[in-house]
Tab-separated table of C-alpha atoms and ligand atoms in Angstrom:
chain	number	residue	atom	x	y	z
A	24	UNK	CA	1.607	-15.386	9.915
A	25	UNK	CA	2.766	-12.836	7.557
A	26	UNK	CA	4.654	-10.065	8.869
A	27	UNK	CA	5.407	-6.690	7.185
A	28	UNK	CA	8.725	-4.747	8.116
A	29	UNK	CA	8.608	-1.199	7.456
A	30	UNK	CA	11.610	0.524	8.358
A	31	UNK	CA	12.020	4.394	7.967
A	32	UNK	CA	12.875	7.131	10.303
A	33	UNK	CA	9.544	8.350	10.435
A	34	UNK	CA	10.488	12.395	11.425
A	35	UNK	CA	7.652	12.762	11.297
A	36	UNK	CA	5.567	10.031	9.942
A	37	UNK	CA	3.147	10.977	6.952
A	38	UNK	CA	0.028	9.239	4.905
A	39	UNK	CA	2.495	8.516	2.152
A	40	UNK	CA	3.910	6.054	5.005
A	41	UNK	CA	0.787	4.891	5.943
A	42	UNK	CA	-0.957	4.218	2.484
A	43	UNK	CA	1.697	2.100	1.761
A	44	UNK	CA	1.556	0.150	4.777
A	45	UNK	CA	-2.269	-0.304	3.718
A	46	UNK	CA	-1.411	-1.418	0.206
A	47	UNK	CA	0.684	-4.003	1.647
A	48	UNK	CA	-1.439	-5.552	3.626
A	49	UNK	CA	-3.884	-5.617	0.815
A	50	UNK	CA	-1.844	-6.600	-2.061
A	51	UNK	CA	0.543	-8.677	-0.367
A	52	UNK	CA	-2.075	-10.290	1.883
A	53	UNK	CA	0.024	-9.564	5.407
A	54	UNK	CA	-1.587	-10.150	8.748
A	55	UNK	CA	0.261	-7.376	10.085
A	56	UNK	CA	2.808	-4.538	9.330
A	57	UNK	CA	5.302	-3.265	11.459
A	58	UNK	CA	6.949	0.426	11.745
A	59	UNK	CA	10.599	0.176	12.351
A	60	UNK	CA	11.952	3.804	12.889
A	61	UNK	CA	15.684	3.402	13.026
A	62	UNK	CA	17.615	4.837	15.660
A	63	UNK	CA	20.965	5.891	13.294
A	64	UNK	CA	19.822	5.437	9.403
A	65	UNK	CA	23.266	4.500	7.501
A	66	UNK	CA	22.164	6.996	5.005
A	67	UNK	CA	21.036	9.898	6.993
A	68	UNK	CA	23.506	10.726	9.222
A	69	UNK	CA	23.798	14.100	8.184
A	70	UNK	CA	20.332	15.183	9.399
A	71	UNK	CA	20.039	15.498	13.347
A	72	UNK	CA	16.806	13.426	13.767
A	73	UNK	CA	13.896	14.090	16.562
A	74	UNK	CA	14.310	11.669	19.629
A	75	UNK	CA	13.400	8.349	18.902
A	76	UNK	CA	10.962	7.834	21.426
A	77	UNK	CA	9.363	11.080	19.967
A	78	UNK	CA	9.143	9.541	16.721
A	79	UNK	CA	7.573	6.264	18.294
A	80	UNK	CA	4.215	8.256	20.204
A	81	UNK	CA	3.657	10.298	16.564
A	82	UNK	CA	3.535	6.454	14.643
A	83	UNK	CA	1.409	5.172	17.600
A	84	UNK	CA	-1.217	8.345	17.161
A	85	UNK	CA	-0.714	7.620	13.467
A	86	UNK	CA	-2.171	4.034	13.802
A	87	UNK	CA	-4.331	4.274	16.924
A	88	UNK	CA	-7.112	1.579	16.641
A	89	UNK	CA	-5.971	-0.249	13.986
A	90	UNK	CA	-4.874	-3.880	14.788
A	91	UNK	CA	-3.067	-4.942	11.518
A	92	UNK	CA	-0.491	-2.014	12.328
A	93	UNK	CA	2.151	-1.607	14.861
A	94	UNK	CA	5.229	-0.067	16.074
A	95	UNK	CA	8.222	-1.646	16.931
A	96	UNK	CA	11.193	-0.383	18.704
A	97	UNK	CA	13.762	-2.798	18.400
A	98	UNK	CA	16.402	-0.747	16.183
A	99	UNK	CA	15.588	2.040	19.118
A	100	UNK	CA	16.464	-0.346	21.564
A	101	UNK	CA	19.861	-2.253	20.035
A	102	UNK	CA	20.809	1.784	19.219
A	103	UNK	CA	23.593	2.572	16.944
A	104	UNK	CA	23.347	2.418	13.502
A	105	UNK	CA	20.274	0.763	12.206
A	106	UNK	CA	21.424	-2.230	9.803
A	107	UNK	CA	18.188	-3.763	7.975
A	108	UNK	CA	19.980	-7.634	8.028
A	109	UNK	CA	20.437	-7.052	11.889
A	110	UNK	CA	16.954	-6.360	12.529
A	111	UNK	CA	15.621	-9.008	10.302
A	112	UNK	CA	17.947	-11.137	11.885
A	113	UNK	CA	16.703	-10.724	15.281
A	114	UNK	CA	12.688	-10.967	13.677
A	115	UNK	CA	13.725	-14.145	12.064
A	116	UNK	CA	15.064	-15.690	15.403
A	117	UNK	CA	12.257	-14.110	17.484
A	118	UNK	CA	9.368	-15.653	14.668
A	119	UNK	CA	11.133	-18.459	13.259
A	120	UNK	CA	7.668	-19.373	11.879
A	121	UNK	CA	6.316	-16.153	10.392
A	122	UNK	CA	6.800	-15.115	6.897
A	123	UNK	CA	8.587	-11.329	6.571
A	124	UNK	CA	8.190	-8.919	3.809
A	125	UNK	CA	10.606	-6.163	4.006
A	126	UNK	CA	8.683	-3.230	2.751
A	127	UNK	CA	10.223	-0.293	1.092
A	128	UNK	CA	9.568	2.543	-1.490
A	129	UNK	CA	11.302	1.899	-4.903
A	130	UNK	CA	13.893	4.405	-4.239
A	131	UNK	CA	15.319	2.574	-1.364
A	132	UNK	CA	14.862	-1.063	-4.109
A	133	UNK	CA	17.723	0.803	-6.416
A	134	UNK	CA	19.780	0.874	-3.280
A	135	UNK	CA	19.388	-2.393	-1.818
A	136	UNK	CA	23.039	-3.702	-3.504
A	137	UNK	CA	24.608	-1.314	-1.610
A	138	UNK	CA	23.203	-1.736	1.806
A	139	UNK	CA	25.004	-3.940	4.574
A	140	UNK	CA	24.587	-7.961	3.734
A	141	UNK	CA	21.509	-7.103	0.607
A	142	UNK	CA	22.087	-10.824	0.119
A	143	UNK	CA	21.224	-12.132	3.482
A	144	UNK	CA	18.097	-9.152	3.606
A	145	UNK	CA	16.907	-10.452	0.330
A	146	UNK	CA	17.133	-14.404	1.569
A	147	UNK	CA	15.725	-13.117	5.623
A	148	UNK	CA	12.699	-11.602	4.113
A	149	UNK	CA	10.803	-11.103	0.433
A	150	UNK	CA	11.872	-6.896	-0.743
A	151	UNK	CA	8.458	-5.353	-1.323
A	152	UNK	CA	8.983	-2.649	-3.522
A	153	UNK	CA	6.088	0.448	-3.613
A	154	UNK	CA	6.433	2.800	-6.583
A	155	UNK	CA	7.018	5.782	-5.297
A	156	UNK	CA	6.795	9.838	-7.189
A	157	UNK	CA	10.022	10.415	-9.053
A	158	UNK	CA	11.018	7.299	-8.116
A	159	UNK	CA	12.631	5.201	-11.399
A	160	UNK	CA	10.729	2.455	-12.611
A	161	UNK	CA	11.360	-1.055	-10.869
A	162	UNK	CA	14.659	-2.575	-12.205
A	163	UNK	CA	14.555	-5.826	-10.966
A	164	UNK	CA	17.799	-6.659	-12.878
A	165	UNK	CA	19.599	-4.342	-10.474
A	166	UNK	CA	19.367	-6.876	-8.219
A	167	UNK	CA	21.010	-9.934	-9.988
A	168	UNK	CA	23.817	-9.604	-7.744
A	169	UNK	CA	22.399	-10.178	-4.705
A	170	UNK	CA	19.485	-12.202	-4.873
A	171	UNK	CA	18.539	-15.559	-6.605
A	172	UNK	CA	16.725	-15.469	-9.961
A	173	UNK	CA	13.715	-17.766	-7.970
A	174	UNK	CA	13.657	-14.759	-4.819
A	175	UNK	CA	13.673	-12.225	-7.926
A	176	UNK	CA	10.660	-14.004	-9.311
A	177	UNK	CA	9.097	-13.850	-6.170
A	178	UNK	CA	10.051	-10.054	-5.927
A	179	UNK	CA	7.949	-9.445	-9.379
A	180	UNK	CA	4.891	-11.354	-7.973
A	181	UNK	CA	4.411	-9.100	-5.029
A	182	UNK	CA	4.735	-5.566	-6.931
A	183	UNK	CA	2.849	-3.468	-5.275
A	184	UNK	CA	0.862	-0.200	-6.831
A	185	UNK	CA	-0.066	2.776	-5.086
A	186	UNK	CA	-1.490	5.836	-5.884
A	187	UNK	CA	1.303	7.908	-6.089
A	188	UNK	CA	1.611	10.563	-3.012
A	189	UNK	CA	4.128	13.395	-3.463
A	190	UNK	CA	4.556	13.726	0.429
A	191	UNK	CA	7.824	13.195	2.421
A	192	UNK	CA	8.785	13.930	5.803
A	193	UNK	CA	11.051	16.795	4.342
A	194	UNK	CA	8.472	18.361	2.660
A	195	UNK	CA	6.681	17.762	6.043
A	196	UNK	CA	9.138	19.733	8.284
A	197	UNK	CA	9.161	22.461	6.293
A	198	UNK	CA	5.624	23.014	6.282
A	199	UNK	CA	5.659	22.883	10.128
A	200	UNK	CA	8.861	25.323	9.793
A	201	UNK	CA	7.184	27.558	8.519
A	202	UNK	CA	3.613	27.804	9.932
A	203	UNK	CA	2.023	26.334	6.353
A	204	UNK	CA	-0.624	24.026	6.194
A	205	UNK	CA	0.150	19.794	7.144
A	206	UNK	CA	-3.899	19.206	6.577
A	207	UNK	CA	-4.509	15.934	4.920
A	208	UNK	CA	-0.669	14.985	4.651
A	209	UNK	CA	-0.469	13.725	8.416
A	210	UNK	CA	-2.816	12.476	10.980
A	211	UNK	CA	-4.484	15.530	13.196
A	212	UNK	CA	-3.168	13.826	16.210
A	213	UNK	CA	0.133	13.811	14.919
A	214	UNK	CA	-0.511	17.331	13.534
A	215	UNK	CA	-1.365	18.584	17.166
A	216	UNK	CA	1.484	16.571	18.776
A	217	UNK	CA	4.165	18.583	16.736
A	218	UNK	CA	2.436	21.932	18.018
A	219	UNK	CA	2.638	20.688	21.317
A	220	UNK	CA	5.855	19.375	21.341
A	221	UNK	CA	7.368	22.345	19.509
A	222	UNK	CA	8.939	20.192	17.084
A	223	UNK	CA	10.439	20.803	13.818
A	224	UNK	CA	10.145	24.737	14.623
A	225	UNK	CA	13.267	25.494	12.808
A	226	UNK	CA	14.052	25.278	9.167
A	227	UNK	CA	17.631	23.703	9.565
A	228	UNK	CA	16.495	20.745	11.808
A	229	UNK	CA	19.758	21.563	13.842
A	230	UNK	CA	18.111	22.246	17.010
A	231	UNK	CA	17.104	18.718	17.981
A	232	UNK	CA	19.092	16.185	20.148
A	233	UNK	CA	19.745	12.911	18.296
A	234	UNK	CA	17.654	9.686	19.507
B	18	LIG	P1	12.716	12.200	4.494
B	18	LIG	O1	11.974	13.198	3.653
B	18	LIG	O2	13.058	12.678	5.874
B	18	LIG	O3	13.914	11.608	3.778
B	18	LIG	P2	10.746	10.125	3.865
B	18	LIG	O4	9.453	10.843	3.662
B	18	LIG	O5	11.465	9.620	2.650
B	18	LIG	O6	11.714	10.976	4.804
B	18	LIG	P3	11.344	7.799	5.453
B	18	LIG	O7	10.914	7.606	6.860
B	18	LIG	O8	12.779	8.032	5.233
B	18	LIG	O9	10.416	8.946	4.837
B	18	LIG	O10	10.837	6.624	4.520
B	18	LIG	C1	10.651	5.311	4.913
B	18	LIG	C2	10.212	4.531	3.703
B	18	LIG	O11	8.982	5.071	3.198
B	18	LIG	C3	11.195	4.534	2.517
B	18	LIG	O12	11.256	3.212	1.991
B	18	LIG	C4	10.551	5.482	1.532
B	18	LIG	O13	10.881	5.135	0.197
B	18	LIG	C5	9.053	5.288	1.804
B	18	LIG	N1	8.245	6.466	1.515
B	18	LIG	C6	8.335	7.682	2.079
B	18	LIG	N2	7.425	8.542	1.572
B	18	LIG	C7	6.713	7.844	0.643
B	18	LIG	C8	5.625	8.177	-0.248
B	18	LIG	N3	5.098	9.404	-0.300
B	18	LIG	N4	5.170	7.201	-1.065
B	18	LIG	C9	5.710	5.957	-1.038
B	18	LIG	N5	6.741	5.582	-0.215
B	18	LIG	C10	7.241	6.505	0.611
């Protein structure tokens, strides 16, 4: 078995997401990817997020029907901040014999080094790096530091290209903010769930309760 890990906070969840998890599975030959929306990202603590379990039913419209993808809601349930070598931890003892990939887009590869325990991430599960719009290109030497030269190797085998998709969740909120058009940059079910929900009806994002 080889598992993908893609972790994110998903708020909402967008094709630029979802393309990549397709790529993946393609060019990296996966069995399955996973959708990890943290509960408290390290880096995005600023930001009140939408309630997790919110952010869960818009990934599961997202991917309705399709068997290769899924959500998982472990970093929901542990709560807290979401560490990346805690959750692959927990994968690795849960599926001592599947293979992970930790998927990301190239932005988050530049700040690997700086993350909580890059070394044991790196040596838990293969980095997949997805080039991403105004993204730098891949600097594998960034990660000398933390990750063998035969795992770096690796890391260049399983480069992964995708049409480049200026979309982000931001960009995303906005739009819903302020009534414009999310055609074609999210799934119409998650489209309609917003409406329904009333989410992401003010510009600030200060409104909403944290997960
Ligand atoms: P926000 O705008 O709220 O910061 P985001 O769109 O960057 O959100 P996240 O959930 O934070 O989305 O991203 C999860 C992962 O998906 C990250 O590794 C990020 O680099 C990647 N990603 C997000 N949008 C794209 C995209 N359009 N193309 C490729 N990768 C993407």
């Amino acid at each position: 078995m080889r598992l993908g890990i893609f972790g994110g906070t998903f708020d909402p969840v967008h094709l630029g997401h979802l393309l990549l998890a397709e790529v993946c599975l393609e060019q990296c030959r996966l069995d399955q990817v996973w959708f990890v929306p943290a509960a408290l990202p390290p880096h995005k603590q600023q930001r009140t997020l939408t309630p997790g379990s919110q952010r869960v039913e818009m990934l599961q419209l997202a991917i309705s029907g399709q068997r290769s993808l899924d959500v998982s809601t472990l970093e929901l349930d542990r709560g807290g901040i979401s560490y990346t070598w805690e959750t692959l931890s927990a994968l690795r003892d849960a599926h001592p014999d599947t293979d992970l990939f930790f998927l990301m887009g190239a932005d988050s590869l530049a700040d690997l080094p700086r993350w909580r325990e890059p070394q044991r991430i790196c040596e838990l599960a293969l980095p997949v790096a997805v080039r991403r719009v105004g993204s730098a290109e891949l600097d594998f030497n960034l990660l000398d530091s933390i990750a063998s030269p035969q795992r770096i190797a690796e890391m260049r085998q399983f480069q992964v290209e995708m049409p480049l998709i200026e979309l982000s969740s931001t960009d995303l909120r906005e739009r819903f903010s302020t009534g414009r058009s999310v055609r074609f940059r999210t799934p119409r079910a998650v489209e309609k769930y917003v409406e329904t929900h009333h989410l992401y009806s003010t510009s600030d994002d200060v409104a909403r309760s944290t997960p």
